[in-house]
PDB file of C-alpha atoms in Angstrom:
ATOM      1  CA  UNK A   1     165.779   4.588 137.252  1.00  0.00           C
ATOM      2  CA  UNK A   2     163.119   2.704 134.661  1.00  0.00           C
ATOM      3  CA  UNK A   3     160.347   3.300 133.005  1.00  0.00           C
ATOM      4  CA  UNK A   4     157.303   2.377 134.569  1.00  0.00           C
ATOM      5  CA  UNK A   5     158.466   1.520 137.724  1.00  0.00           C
ATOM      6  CA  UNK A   6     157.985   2.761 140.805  1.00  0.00           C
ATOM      7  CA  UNK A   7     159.706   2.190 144.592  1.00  0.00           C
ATOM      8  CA  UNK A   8     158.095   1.943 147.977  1.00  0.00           C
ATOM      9  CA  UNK A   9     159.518   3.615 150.696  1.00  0.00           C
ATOM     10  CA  UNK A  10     159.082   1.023 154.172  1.00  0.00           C
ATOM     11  CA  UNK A  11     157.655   2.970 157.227  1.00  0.00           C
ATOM     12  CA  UNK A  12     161.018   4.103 159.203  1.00  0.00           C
ATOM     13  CA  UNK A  13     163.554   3.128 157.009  1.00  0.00           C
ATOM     14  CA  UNK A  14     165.449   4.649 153.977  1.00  0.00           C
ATOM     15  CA  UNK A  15     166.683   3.803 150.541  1.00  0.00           C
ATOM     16  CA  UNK A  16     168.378   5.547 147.862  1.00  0.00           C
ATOM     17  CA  UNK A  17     171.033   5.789 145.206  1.00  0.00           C
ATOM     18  CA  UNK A  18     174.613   5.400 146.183  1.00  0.00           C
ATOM     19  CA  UNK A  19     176.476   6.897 143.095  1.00  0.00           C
ATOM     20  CA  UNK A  20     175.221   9.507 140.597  1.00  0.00           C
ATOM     21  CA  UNK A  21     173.859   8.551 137.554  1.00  0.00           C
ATOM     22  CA  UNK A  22     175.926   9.196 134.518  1.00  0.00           C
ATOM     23  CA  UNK A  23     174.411  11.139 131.415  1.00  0.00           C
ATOM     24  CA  UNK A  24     175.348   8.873 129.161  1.00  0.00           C
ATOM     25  CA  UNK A  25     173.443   5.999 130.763  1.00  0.00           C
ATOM     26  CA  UNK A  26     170.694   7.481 129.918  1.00  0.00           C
ATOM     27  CA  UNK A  27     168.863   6.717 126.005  1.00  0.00           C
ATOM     28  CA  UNK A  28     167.701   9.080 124.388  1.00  0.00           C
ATOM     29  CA  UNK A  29     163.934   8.162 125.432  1.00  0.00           C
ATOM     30  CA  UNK A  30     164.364   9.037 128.821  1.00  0.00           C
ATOM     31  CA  UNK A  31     166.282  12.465 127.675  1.00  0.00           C
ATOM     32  CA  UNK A  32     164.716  13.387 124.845  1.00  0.00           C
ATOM     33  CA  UNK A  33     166.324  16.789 123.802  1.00  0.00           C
ATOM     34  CA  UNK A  34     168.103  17.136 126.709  1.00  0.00           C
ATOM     35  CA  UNK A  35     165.185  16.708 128.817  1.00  0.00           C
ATOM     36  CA  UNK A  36     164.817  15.256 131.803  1.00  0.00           C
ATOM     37  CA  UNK A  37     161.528  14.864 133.405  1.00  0.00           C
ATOM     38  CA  UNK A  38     161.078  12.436 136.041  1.00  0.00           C
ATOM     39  CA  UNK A  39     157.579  11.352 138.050  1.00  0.00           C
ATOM     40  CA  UNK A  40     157.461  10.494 141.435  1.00  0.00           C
ATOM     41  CA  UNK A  41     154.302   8.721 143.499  1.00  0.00           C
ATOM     42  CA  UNK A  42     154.919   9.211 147.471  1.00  0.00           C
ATOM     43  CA  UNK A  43     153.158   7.932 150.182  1.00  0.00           C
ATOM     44  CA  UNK A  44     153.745   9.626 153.024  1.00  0.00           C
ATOM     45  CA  UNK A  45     152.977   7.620 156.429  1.00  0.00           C
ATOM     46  CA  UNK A  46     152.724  10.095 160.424  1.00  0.00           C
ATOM     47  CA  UNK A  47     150.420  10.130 162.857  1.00  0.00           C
ATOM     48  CA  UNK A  48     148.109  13.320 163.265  1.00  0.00           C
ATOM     49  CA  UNK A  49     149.594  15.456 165.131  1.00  0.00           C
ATOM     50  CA  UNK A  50     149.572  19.243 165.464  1.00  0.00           C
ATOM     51  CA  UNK A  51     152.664  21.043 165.901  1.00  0.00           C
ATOM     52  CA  UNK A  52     152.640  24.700 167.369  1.00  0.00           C
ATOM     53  CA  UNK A  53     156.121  26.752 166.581  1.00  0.00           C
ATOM     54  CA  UNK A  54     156.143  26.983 170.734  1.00  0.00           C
ATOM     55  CA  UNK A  55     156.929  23.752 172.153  1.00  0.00           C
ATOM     56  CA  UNK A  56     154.122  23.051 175.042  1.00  0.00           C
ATOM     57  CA  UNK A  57     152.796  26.401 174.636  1.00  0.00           C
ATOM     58  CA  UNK A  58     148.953  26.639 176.640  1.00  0.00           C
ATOM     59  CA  UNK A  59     147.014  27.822 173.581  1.00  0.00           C
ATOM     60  CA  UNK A  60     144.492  29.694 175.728  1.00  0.00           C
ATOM     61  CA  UNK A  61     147.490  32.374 176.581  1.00  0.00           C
ATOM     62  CA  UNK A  62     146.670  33.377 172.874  1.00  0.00           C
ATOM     63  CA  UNK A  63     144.468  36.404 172.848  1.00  0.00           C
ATOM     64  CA  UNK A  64     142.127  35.520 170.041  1.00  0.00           C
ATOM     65  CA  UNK A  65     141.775  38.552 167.065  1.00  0.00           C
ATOM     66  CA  UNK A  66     138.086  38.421 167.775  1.00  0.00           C
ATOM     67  CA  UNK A  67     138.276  38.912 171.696  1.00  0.00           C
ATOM     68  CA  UNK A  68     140.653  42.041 170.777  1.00  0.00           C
ATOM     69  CA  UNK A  69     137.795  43.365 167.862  1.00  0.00           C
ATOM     70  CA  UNK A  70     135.081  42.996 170.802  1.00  0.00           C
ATOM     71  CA  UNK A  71     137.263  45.581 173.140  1.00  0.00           C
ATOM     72  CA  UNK A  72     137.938  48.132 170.473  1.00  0.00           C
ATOM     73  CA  UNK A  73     134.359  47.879 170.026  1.00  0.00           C
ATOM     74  CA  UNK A  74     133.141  48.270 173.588  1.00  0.00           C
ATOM     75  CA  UNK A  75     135.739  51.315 173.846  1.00  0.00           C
ATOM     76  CA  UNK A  76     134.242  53.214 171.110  1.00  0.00           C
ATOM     77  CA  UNK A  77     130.309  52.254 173.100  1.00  0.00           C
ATOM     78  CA  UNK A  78     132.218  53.864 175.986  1.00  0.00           C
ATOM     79  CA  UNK A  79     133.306  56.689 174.309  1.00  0.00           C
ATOM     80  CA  UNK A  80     129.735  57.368 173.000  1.00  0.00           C
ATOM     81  CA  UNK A  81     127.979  57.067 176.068  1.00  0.00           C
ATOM     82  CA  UNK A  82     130.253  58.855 178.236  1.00  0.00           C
ATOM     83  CA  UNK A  83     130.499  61.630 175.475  1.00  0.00           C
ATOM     84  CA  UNK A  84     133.769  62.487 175.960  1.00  0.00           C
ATOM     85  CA  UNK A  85     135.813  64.523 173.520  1.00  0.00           C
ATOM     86  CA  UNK A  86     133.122  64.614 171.625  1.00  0.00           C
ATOM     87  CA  UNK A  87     133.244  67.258 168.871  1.00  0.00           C
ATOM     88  CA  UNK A  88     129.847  67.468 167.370  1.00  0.00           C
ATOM     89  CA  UNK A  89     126.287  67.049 167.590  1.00  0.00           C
ATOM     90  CA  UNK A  90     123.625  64.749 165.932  1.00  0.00           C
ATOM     91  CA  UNK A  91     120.525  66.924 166.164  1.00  0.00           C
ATOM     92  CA  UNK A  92     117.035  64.719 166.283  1.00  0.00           C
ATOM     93  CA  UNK A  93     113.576  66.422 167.528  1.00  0.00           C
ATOM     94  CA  UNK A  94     114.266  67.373 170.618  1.00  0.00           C
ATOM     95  CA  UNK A  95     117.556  65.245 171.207  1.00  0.00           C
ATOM     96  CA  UNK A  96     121.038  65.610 171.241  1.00  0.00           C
ATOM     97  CA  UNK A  97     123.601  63.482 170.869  1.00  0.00           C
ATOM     98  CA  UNK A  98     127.452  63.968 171.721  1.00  0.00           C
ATOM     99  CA  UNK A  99     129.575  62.619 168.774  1.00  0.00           C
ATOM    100  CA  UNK A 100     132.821  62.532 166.905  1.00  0.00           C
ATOM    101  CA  UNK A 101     133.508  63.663 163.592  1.00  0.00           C
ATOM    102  CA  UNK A 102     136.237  61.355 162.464  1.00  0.00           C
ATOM    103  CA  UNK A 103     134.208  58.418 163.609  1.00  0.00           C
ATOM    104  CA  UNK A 104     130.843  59.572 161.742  1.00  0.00           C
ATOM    105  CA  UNK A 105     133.550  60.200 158.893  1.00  0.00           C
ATOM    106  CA  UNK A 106     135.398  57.023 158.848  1.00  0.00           C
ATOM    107  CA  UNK A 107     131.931  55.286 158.987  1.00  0.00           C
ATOM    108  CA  UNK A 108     129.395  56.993 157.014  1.00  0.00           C
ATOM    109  CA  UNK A 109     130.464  58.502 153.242  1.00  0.00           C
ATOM    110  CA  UNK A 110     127.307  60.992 153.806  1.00  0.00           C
ATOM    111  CA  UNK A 111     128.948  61.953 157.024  1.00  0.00           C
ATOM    112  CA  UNK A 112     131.956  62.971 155.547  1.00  0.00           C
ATOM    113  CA  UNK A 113     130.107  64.723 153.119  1.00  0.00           C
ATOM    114  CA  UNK A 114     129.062  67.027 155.384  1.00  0.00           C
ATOM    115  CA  UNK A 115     131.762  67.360 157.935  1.00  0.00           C
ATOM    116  CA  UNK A 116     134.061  68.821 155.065  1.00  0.00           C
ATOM    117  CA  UNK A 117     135.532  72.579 155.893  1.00  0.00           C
ATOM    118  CA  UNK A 118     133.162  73.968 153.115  1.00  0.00           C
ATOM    119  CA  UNK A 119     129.930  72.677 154.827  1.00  0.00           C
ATOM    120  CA  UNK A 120     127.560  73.955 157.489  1.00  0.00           C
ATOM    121  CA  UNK A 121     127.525  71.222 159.191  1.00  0.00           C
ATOM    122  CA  UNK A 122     131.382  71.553 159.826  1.00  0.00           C
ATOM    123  CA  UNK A 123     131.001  75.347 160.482  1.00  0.00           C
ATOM    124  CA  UNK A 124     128.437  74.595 163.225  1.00  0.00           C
ATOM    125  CA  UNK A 125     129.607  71.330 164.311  1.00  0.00           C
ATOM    126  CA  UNK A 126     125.983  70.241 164.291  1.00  0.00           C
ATOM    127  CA  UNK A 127     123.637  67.308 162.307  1.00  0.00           C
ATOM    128  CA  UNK A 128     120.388  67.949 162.003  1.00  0.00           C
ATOM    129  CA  UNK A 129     118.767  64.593 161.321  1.00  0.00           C
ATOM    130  CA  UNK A 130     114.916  64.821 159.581  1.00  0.00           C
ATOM    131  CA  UNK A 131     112.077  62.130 158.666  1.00  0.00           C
ATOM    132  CA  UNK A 132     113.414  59.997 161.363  1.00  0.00           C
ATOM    133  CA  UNK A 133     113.077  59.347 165.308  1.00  0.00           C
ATOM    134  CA  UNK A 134     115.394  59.921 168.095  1.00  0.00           C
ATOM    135  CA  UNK A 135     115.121  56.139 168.872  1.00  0.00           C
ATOM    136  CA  UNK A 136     116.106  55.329 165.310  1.00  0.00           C
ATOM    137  CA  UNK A 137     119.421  57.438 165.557  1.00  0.00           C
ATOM    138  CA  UNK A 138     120.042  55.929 169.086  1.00  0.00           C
ATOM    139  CA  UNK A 139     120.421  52.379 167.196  1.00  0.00           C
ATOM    140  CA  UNK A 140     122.736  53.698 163.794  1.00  0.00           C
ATOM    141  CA  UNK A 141     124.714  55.597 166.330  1.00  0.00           C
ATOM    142  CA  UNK A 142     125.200  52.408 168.416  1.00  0.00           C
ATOM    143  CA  UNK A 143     126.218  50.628 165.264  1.00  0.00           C
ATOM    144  CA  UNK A 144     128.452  53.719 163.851  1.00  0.00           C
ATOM    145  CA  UNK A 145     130.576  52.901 167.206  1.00  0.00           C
ATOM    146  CA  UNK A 146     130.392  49.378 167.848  1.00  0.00           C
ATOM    147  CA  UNK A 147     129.301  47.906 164.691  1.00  0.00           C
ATOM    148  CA  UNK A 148     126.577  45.988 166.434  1.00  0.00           C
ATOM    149  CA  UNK A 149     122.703  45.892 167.083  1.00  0.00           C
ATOM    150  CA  UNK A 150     121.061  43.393 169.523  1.00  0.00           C
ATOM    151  CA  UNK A 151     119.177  41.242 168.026  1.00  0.00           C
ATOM    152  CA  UNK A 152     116.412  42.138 170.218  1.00  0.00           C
ATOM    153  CA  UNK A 153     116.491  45.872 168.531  1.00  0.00           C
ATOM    154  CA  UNK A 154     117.013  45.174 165.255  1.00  0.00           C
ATOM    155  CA  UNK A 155     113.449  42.933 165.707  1.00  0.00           C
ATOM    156  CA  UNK A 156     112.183  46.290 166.459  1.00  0.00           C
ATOM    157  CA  UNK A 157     113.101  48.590 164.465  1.00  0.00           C
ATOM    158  CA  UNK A 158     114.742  46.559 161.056  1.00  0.00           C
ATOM    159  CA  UNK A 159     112.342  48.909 158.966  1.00  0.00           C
ATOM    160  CA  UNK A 160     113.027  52.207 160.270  1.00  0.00           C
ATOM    161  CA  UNK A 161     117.108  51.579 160.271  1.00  0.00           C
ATOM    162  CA  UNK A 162     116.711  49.930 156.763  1.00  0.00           C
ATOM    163  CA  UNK A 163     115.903  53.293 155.505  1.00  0.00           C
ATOM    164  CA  UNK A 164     118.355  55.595 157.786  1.00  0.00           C
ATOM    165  CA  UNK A 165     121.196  52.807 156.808  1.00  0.00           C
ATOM    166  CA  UNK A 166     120.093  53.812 153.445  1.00  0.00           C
ATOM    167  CA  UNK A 167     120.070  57.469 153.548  1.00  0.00           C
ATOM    168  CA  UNK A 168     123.513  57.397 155.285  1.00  0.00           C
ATOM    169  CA  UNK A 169     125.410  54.929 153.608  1.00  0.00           C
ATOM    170  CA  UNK A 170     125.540  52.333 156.515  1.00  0.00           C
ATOM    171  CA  UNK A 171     126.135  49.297 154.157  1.00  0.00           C
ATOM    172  CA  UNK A 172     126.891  46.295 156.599  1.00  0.00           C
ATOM    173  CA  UNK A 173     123.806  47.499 158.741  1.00  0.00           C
ATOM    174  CA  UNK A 174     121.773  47.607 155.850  1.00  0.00           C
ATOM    175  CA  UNK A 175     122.132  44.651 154.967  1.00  0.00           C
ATOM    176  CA  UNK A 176     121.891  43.596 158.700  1.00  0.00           C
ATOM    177  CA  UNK A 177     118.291  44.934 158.383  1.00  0.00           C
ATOM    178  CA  UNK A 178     117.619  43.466 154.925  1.00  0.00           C
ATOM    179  CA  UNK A 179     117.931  39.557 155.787  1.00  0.00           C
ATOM    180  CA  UNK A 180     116.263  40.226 159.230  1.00  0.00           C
ATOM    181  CA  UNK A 181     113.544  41.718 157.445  1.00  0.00           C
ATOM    182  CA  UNK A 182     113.482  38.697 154.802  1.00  0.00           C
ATOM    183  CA  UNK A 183     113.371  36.645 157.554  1.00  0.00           C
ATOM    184  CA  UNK A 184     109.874  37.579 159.031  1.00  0.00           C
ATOM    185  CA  UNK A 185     108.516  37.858 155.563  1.00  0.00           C
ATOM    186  CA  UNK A 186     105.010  36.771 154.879  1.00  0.00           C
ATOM    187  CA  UNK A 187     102.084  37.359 152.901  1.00  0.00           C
ATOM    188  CA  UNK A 188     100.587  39.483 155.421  1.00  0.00           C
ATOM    189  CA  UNK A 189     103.680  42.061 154.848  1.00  0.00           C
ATOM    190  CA  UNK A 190     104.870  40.975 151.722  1.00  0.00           C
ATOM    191  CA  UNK A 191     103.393  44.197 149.925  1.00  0.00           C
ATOM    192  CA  UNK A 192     104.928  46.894 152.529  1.00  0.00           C
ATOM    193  CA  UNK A 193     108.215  44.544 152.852  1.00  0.00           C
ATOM    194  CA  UNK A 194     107.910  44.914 148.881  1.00  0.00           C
ATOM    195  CA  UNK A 195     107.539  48.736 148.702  1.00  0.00           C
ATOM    196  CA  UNK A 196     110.138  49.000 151.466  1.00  0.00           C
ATOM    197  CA  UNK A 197     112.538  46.912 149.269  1.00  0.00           C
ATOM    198  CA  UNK A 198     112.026  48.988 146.449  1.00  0.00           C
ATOM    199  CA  UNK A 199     112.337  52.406 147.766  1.00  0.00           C
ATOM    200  CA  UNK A 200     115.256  51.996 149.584  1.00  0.00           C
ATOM    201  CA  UNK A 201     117.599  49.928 146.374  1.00  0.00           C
ATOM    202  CA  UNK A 202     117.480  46.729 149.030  1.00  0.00           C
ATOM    203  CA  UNK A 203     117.317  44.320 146.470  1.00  0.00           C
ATOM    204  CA  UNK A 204     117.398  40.974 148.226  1.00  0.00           C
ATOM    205  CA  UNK A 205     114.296  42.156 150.333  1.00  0.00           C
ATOM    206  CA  UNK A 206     112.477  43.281 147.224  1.00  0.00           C
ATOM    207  CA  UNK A 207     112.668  40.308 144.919  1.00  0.00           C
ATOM    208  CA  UNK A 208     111.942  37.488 148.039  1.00  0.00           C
ATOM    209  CA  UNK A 209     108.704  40.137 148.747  1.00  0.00           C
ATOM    210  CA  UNK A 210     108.030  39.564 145.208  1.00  0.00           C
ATOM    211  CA  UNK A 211     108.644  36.011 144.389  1.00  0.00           C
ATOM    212  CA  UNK A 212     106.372  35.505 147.738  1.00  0.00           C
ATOM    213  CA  UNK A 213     103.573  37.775 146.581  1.00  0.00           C
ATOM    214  CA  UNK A 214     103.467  35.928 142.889  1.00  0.00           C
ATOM    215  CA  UNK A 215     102.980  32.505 144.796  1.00  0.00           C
ATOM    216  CA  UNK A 216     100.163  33.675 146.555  1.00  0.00           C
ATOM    217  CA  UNK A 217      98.275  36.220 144.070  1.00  0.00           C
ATOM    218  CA  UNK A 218      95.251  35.023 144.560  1.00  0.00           C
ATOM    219  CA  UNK A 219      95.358  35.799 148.623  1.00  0.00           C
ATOM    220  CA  UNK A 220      96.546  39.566 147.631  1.00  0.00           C
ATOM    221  CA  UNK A 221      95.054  40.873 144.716  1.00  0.00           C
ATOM    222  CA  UNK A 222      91.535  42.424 146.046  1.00  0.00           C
ATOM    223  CA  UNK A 223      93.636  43.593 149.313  1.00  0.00           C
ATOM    224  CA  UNK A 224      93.187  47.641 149.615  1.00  0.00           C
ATOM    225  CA  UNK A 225      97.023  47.374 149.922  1.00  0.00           C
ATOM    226  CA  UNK A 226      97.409  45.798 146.933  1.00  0.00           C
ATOM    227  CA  UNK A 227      94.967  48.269 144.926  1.00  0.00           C
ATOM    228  CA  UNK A 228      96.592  51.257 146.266  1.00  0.00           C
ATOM    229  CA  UNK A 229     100.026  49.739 144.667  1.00  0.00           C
ATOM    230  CA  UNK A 230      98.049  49.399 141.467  1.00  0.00           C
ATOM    231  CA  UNK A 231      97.107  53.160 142.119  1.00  0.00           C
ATOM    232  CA  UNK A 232     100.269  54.783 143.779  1.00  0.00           C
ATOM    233  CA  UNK A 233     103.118  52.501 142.213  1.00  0.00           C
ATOM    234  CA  UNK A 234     102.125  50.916 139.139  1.00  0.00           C
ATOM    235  CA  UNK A 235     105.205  49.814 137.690  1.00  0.00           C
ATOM    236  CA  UNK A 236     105.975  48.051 141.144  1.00  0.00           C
ATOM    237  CA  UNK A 237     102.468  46.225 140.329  1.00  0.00           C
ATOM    238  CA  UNK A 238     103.517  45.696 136.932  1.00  0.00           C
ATOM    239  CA  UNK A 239     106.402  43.936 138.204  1.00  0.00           C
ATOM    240  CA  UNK A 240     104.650  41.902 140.216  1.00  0.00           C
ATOM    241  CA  UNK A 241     102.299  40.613 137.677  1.00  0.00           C
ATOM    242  CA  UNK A 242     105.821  39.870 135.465  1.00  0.00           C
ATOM    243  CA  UNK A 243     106.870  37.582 137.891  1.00  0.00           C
ATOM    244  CA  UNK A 244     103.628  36.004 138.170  1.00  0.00           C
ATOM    245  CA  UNK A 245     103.274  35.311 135.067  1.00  0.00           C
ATOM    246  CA  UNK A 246     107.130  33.704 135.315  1.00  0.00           C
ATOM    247  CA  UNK A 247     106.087  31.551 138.031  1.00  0.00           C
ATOM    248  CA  UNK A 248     102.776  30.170 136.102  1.00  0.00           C
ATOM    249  CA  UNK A 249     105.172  29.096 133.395  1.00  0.00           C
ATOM    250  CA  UNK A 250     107.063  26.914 135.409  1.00  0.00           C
TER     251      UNK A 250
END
């Protein structure tokens, strides 16, 4: 033990101390107050290695979480397809479609609104869906049960399902449909993408629309669409001209 020193360990051997050090060895500026405190620097020296708490174990007789998330999820497609014990029934034009009440429960807070004892919907064990189409409840039902949309649909149909994922509380999908939406933004949509944004609280969707539109004011402003924003939503055009004017002060 000294101040300011320091010992090195050698790679594959040992040292140490062979008899306990007595307390009254020790001044009083190495105890102050009855004190001890005593700072080590260690280098430690392996090769990388990775140990598994099975010796020789094959790691591919793991069954990954993600592998067992992906059956559960084409179960529940399974279960809506086939229809079977279903318990209720999601109304759309002329379609019907078979469903389950504690899934459209456990997934949609609007859902569980209305399958509650004192509701019609529970008396009847039927949803009537409005302002929407039957192909549009085909994809949020897909995603109620499997928590998925192909890519290729969600291409499709990002705008309808942004509003039904709105309407019914579908969070993850509506943000699914916000950033696929932001990501085929362009002038030539920027002022529907905009509106869209706006009317349906998706806020990422509505300020890239408008920080898009500011940059490019002078492509949009004697659009009809844009004068029929001026006419029909005029503090969404205000807003627009605020961030202009932000964007000219840089």
């Amino acid at each position: 033990v000294g101040q300011g020193g320091s010992n090195e360990f050698p790679r594959g051997g040992s040292i140490g101390f062979g008899d306990f050090i007595k307390q009254s060895d020790l001044t009083d500026s190495l105890l102050p107050g009855g004190n001890l405190t005593l700072v080590f620097e260690i280098t430690v020296y392996f090769e990388g290695k990775t140990l598994s708490g099975f010796k020789d174990l094959d790691k591919n007789n793991f069954i990954r979480q993600d592998q067992g998330q992906k059956q559960v999820c084409d179960h529940l497609g399974q279960v809506l397809t086939e229809k079977e014990f279903s318990d209720v029934e999601v109304h759309c034009d002329e379609m019907v479609f078979p469903c389950h009440q504690v899934i459209l429960a456990a997934r949609s807070p609007v859902f569980r609104a209305m399958l509650q004892a004192e509701m019609k919907e529970k008396q009847t064990r039927k949803i009537v869906l409005e302002d929407t189409k039957p192909e549009i409840v085909t994809e949020m039902l897909t995603f109620i049960y499997t928590g998925d949309i192909p890519n290729e649909k969600l291409d499709a149909v990002a705008s309808d399902l942004l509003e039904i994922s709105d309407k019914y509380q579908l969070d993850y999908l509506k943000r699914m449909c916000e950033d696929k939406l932001c990501s085929t933004l362009k002038v030539d949509n920027s002022l529907e993408y905009l509106v869209l944004g706006d009317l349906h609280n998706a806020s990422k969707l509505k300020k890239t629309a408008l920080d898009l539109i500011a940059k490019n004011m002078s492509k949009i402003v004697d659009t009809d669409v844009y004068k029929d924003l001026l006419i029909h939503r005029p503090l969404l055009a205000w807003e627009v001209s605020k961030v202009k004017v932000q964007v000219d002060d840089v």
